[in-house]
PDB file of C-alpha atoms in Angstrom:
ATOM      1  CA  UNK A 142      21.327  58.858  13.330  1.00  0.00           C
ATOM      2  CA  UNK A 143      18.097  60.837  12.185  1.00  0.00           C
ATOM      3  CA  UNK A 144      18.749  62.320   8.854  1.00  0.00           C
ATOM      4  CA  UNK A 145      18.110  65.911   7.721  1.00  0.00           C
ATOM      5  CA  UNK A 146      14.869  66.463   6.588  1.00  0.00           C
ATOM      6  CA  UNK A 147      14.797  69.687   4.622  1.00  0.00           C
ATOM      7  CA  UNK A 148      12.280  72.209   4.135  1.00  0.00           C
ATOM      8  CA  UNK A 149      10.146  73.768   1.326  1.00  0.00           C
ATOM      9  CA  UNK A 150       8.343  76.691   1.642  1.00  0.00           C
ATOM     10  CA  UNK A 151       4.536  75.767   0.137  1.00  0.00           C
ATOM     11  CA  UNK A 152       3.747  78.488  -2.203  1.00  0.00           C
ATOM     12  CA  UNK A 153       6.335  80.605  -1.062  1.00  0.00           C
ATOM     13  CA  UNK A 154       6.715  82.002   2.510  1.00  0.00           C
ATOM     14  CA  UNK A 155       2.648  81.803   2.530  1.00  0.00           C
ATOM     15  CA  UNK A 156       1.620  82.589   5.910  1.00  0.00           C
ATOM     16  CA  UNK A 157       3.450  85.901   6.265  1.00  0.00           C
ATOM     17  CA  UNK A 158       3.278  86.925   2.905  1.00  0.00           C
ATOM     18  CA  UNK A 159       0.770  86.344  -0.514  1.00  0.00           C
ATOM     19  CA  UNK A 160       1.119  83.106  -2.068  1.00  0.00           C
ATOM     20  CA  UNK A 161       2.707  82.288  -5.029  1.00  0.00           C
ATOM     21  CA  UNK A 162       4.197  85.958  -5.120  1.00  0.00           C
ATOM     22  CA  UNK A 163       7.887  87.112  -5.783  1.00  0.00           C
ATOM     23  CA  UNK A 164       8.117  88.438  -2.928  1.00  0.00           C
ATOM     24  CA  UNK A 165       6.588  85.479  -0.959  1.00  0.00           C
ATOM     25  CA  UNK A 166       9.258  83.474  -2.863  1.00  0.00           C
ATOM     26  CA  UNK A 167      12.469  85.880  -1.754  1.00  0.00           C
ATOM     27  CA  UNK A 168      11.662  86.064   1.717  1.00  0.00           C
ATOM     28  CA  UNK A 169      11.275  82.219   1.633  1.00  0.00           C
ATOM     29  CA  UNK A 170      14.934  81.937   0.218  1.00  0.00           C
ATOM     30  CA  UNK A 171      16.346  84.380   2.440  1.00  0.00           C
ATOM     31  CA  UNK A 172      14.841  82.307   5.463  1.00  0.00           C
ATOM     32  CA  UNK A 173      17.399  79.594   3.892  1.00  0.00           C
ATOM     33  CA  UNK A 174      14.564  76.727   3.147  1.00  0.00           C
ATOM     34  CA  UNK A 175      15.857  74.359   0.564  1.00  0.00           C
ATOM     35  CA  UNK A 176      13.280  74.713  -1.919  1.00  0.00           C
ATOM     36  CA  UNK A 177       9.840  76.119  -2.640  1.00  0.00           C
ATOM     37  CA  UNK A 178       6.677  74.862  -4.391  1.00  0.00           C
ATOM     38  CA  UNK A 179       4.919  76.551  -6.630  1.00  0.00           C
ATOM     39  CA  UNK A 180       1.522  75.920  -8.603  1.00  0.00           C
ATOM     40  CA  UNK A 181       1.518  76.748 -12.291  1.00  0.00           C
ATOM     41  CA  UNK A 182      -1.302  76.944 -14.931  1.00  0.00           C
ATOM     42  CA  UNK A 183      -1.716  78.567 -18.365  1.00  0.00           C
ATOM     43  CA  UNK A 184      -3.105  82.202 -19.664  1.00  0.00           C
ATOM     44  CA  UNK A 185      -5.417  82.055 -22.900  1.00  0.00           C
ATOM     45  CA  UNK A 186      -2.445  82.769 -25.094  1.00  0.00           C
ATOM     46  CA  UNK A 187      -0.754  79.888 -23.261  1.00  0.00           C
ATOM     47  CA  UNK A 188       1.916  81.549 -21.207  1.00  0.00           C
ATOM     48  CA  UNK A 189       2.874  79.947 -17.688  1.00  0.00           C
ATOM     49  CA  UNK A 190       1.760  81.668 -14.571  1.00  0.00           C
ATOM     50  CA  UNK A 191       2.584  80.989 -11.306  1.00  0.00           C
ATOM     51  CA  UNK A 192      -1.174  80.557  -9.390  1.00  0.00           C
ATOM     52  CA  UNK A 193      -2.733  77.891  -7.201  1.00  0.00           C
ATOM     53  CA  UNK A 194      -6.410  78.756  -8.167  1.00  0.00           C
ATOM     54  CA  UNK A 195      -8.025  77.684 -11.936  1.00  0.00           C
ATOM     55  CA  UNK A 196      -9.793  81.230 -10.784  1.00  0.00           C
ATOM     56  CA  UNK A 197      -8.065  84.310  -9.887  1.00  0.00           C
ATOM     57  CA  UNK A 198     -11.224  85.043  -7.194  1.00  0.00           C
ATOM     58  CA  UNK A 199      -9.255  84.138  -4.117  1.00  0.00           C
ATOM     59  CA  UNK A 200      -6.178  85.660  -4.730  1.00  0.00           C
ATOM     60  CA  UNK A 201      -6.509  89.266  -6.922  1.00  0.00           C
ATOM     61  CA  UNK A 202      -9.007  91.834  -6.980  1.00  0.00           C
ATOM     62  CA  UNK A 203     -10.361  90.342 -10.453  1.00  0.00           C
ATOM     63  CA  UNK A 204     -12.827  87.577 -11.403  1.00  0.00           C
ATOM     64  CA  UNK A 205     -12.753  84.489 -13.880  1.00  0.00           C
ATOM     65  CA  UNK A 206     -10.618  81.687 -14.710  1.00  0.00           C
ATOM     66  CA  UNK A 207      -7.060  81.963 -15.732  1.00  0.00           C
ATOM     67  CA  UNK A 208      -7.409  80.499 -18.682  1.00  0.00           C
ATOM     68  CA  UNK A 209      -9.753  83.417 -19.912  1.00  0.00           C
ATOM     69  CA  UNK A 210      -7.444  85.914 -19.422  1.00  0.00           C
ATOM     70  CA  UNK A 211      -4.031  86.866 -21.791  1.00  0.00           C
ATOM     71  CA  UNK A 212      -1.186  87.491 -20.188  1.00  0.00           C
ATOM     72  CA  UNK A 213      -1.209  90.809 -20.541  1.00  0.00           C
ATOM     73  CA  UNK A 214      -4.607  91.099 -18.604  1.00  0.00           C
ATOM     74  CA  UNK A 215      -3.540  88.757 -15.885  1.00  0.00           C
ATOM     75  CA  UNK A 216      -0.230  90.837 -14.813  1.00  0.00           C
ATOM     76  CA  UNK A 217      -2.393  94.055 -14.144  1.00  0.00           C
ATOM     77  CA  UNK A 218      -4.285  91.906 -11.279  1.00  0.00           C
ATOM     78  CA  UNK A 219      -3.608  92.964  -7.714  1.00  0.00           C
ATOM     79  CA  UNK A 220      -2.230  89.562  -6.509  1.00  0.00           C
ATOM     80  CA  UNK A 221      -1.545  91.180  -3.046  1.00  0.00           C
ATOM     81  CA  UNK A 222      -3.941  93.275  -1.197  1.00  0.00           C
ATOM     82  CA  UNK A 223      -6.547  90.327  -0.556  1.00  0.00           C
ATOM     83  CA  UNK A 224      -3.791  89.143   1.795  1.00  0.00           C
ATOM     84  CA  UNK A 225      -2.621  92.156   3.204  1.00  0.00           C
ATOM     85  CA  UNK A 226      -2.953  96.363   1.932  1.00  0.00           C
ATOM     86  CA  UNK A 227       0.774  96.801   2.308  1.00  0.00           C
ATOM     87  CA  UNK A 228       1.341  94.531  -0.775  1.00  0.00           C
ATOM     88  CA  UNK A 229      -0.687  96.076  -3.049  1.00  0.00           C
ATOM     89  CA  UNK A 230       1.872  95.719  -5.592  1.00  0.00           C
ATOM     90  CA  UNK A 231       2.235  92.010  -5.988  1.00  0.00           C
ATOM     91  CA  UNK A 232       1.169  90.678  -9.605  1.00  0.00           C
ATOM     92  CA  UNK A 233       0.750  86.986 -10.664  1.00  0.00           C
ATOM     93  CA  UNK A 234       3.769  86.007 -12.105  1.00  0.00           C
ATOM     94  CA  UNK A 235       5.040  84.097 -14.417  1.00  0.00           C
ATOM     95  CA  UNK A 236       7.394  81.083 -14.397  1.00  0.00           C
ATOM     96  CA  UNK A 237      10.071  82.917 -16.431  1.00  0.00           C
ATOM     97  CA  UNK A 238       9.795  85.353 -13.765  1.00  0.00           C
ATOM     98  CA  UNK A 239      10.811  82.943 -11.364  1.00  0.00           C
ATOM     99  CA  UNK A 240      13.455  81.673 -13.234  1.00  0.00           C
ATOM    100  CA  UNK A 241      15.249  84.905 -14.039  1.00  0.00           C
ATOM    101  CA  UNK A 242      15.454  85.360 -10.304  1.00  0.00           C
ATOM    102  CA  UNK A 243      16.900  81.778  -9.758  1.00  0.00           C
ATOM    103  CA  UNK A 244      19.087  82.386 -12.245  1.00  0.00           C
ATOM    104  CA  UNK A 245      20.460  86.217 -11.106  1.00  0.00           C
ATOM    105  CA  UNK A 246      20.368  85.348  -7.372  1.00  0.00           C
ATOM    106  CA  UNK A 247      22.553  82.393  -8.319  1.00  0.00           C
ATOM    107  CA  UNK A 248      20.244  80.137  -6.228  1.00  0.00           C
ATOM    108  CA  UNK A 249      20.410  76.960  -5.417  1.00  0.00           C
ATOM    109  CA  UNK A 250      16.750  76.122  -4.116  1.00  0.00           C
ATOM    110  CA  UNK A 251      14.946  73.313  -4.975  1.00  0.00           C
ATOM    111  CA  UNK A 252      12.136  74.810  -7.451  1.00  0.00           C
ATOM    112  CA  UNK A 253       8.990  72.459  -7.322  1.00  0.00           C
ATOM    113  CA  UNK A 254       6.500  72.942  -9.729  1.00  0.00           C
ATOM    114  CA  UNK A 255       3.006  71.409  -9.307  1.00  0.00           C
ATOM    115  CA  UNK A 256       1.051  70.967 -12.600  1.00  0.00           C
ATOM    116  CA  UNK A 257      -2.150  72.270 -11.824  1.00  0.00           C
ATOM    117  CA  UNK A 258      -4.144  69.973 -14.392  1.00  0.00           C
ATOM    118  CA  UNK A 259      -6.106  68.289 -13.094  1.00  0.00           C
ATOM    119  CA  UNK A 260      -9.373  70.111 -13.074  1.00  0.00           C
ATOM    120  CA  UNK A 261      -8.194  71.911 -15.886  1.00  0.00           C
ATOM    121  CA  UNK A 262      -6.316  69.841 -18.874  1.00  0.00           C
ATOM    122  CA  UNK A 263      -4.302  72.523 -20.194  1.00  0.00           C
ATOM    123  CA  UNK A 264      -3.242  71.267 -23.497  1.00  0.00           C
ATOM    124  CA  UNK A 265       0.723  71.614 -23.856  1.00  0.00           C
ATOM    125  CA  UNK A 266       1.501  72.303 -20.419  1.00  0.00           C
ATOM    126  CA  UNK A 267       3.825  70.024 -19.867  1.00  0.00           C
ATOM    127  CA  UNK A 268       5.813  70.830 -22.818  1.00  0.00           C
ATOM    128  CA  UNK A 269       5.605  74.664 -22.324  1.00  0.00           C
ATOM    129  CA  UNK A 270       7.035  74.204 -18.530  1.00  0.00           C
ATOM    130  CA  UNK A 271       9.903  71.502 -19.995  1.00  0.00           C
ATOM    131  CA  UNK A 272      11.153  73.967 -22.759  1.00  0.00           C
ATOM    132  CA  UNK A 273      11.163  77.054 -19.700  1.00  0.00           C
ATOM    133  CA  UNK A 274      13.518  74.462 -17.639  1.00  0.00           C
ATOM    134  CA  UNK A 275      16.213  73.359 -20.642  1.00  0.00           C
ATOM    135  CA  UNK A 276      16.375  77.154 -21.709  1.00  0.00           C
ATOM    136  CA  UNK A 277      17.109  78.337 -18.114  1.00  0.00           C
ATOM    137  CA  UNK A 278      19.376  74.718 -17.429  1.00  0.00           C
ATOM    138  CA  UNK A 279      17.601  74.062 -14.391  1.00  0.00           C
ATOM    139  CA  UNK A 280      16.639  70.765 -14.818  1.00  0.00           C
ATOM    140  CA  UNK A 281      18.860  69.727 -11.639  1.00  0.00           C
ATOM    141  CA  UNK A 282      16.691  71.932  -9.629  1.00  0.00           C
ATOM    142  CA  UNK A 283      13.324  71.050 -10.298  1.00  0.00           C
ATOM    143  CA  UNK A 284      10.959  68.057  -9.503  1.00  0.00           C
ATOM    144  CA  UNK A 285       7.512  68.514 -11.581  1.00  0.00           C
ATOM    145  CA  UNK A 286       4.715  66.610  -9.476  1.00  0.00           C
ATOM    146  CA  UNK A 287       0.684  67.070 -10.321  1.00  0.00           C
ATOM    147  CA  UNK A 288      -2.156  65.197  -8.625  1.00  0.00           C
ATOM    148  CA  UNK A 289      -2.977  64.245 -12.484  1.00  0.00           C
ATOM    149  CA  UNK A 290      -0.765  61.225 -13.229  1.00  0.00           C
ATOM    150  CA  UNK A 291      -1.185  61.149 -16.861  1.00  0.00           C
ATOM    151  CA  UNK A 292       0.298  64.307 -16.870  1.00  0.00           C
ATOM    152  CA  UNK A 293       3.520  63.168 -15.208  1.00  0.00           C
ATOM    153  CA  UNK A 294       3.443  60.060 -17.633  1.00  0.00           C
ATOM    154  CA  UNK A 295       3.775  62.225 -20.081  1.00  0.00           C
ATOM    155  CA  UNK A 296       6.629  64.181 -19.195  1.00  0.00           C
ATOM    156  CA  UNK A 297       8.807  61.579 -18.132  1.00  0.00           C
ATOM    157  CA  UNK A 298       7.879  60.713 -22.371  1.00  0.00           C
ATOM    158  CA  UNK A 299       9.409  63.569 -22.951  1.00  0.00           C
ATOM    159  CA  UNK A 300      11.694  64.223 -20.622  1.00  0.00           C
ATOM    160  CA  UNK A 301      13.543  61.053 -19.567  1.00  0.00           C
ATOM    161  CA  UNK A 302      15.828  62.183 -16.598  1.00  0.00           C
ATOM    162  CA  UNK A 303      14.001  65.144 -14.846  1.00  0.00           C
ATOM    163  CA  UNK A 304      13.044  64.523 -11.144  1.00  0.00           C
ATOM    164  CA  UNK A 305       8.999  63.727 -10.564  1.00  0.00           C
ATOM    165  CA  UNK A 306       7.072  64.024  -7.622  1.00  0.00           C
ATOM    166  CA  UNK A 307       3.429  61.593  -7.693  1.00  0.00           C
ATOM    167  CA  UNK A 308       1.233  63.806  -5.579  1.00  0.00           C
ATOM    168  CA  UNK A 309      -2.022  62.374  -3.912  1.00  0.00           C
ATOM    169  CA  UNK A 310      -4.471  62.267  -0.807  1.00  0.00           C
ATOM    170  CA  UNK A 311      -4.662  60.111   1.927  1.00  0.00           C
ATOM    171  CA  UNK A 312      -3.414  56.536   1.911  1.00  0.00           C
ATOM    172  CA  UNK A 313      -2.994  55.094  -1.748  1.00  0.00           C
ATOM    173  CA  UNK A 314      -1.804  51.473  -2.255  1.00  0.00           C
ATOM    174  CA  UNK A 315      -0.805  51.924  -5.492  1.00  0.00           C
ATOM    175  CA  UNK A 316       0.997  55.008  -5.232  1.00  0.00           C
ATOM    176  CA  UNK A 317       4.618  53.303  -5.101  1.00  0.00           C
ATOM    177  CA  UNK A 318       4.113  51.439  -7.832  1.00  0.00           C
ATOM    178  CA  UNK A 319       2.816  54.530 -10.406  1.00  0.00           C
ATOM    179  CA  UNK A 320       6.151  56.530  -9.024  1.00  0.00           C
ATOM    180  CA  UNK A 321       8.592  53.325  -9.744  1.00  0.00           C
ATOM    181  CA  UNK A 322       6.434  52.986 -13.457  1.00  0.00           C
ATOM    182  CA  UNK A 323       7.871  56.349 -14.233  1.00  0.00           C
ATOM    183  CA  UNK A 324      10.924  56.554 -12.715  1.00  0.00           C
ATOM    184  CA  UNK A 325       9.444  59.840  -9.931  1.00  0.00           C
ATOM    185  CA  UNK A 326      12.280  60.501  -7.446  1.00  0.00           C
ATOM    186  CA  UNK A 327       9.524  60.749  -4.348  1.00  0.00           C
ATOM    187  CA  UNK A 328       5.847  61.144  -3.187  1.00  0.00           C
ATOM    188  CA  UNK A 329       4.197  64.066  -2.140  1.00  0.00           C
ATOM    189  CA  UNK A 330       2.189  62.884   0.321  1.00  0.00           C
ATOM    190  CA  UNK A 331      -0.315  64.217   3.566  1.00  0.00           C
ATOM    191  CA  UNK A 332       1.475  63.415   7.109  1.00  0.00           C
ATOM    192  CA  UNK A 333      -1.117  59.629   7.456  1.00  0.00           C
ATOM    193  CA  UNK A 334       0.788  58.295   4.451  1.00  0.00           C
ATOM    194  CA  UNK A 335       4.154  58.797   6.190  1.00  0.00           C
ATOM    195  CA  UNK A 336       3.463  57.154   9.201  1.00  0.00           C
ATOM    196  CA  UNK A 337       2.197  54.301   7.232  1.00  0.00           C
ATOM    197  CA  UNK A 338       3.029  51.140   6.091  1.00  0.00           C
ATOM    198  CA  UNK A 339       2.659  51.883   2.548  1.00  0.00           C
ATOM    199  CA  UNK A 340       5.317  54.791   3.523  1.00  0.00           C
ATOM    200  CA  UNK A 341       7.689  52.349   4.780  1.00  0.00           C
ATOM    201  CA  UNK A 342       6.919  50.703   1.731  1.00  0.00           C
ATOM    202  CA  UNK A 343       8.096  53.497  -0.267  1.00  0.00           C
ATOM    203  CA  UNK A 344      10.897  54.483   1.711  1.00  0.00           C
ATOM    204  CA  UNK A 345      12.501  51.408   1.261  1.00  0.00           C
ATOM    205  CA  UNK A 346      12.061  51.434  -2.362  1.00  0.00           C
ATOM    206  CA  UNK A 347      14.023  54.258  -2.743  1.00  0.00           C
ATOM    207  CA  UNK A 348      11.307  56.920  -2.894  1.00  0.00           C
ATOM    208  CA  UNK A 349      11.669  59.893  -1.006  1.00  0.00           C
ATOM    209  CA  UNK A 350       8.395  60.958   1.055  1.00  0.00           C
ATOM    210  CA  UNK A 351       8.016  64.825   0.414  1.00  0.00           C
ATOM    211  CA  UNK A 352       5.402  66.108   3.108  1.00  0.00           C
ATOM    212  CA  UNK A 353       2.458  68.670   2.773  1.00  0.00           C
ATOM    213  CA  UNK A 354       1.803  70.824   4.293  1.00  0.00           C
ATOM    214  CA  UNK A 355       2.691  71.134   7.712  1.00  0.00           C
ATOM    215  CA  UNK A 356       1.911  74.009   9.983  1.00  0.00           C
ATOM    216  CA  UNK A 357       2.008  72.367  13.603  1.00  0.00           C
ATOM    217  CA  UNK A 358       5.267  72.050  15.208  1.00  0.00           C
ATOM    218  CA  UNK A 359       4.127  68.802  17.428  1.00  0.00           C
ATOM    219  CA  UNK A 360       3.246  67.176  13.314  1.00  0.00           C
ATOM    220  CA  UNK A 361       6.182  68.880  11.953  1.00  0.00           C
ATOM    221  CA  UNK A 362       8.634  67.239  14.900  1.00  0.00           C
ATOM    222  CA  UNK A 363       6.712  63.696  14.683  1.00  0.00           C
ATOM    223  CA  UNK A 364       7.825  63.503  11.196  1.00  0.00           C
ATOM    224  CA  UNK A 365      11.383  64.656  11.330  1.00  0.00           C
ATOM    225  CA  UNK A 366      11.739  62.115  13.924  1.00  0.00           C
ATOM    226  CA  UNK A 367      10.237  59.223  11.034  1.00  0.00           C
ATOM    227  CA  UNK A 368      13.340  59.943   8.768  1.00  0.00           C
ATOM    228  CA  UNK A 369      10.772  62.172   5.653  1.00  0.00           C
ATOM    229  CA  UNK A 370      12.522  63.357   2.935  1.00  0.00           C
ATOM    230  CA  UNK A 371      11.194  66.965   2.817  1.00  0.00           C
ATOM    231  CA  UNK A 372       8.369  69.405   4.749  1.00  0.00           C
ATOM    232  CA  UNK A 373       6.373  71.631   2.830  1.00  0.00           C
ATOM    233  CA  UNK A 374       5.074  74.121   5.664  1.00  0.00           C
ATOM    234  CA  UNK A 375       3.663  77.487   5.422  1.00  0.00           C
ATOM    235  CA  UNK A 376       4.894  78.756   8.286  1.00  0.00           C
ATOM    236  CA  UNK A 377       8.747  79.359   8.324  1.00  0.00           C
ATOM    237  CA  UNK A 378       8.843  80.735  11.001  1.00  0.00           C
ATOM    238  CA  UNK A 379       7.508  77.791  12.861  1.00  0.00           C
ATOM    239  CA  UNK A 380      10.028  75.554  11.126  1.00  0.00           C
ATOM    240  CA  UNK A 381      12.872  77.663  12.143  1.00  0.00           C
ATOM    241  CA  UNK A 382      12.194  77.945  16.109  1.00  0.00           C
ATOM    242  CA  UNK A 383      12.877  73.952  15.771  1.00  0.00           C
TER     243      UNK A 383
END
């Protein structure tokens, strides 16, 4: 019997609506998905904001790095029209923001959080997004994975029972042995790594293969049908239809 492979939305419900957004994020748990990742970096006065980009270029009608802006600045940036004009009033928000709505839709989702440190090294990050989780008690429904595994050594320092993902590229022999070192519940992984040996590998050592990001339904059935973990996909929409 195949087991139930469940589904995160990847930045939201992304490919209807603007990443990374509120409202990307409620029509994602209204869609029923079982969790959502989110990217997270830090303002100049070192508040948490929900962003993929170190720059806000891509995704607001401002330029410059996140890091050079206060809070206050960044929330005034249009985080929606570059996607669409009828969401003009989307802002960057933060990860409080998130979890109040967790917390006051009474959700049950799967929250997971990708460090984004690893161009930038945002100093504290880690302990900033850890004292967020423990004030809102949601450490049962977040896994913290970054592609920067120092970073995720040092929050399983701190933090000795909250779920990790190790996130990487391609095909990386040494990736099961970094997530057993610090005790990470899974791998995030690209669709080659599942099929893999080094998958099986992991698999059978108790890691859970979380796969991103998968917008093709003939991909998206392959690897139900290998017995993953988790799909991050864009598309909802897609995801539901199988």
């Amino acid at each position: 019997m195949i087991k139930k492979t469940k589904v995160y939305a990847h930045r939201g419900f992304s490919s209807q609506f603007p990443e990374n957004t509120m409202r990307a994020f409620e029509e994602a748990r209204q869609r029923n998905v079982s969790g959502i990742e989110l990217d997270v970096q830090l303002t100049k006065d070192g508040e948490v904001v929900v962003i993929h980009d170190e720059e806000i270029n891509r995704t607001t009608n401002g330029i410059g790095y996140v890091q050079d802006f206060f809070l206050k600045q960044i929330i005034l940036f249009d985080a929606g029209t570059w996607f669409h004009k009828a969401f003009h009033q989307e802002a960057i928000p933060t990860l409080r923001d998130v979890f109040e709505w967790i917390v006051s839709t009474k959700s049950q989702l799967t929250l997971n959080i990708e460090l984004k440190n690893d161009v930038i090294a945002y100093e504290a990050l880690e302990e900033k997004v850890l004292e967020l989780i423990e004030e809102y008690e949601l450490v049962n429904q977040v896994i913290i994975s970054s592609f920067n595994y120092k970073s995720l050594v040092k929050v399983r320092s701190i933090h000795p029972h909250i779920s990790l993902g190790f996130l990487f590229e391609g095909i990386d022999n040494k990736a099961v042995e970094k997530a057993l070192t610090i005790q990470a519940s899974g791998l995030h992984c690209e669709p080659q790594y599942a099929f893999s040996a080094e998958g099986k590998r992991a698999q059978a050592s108790g890691l859970e293969l979380r796969v991103y990001t998968v917008n093709d339904k003939h991909l998206f059935l392959q690897l139900i049908n290998e017995g993953v973990e988790v799909i991050m996909t864009d598309d909802l929409e897609m995801s539901s239809r199988i």
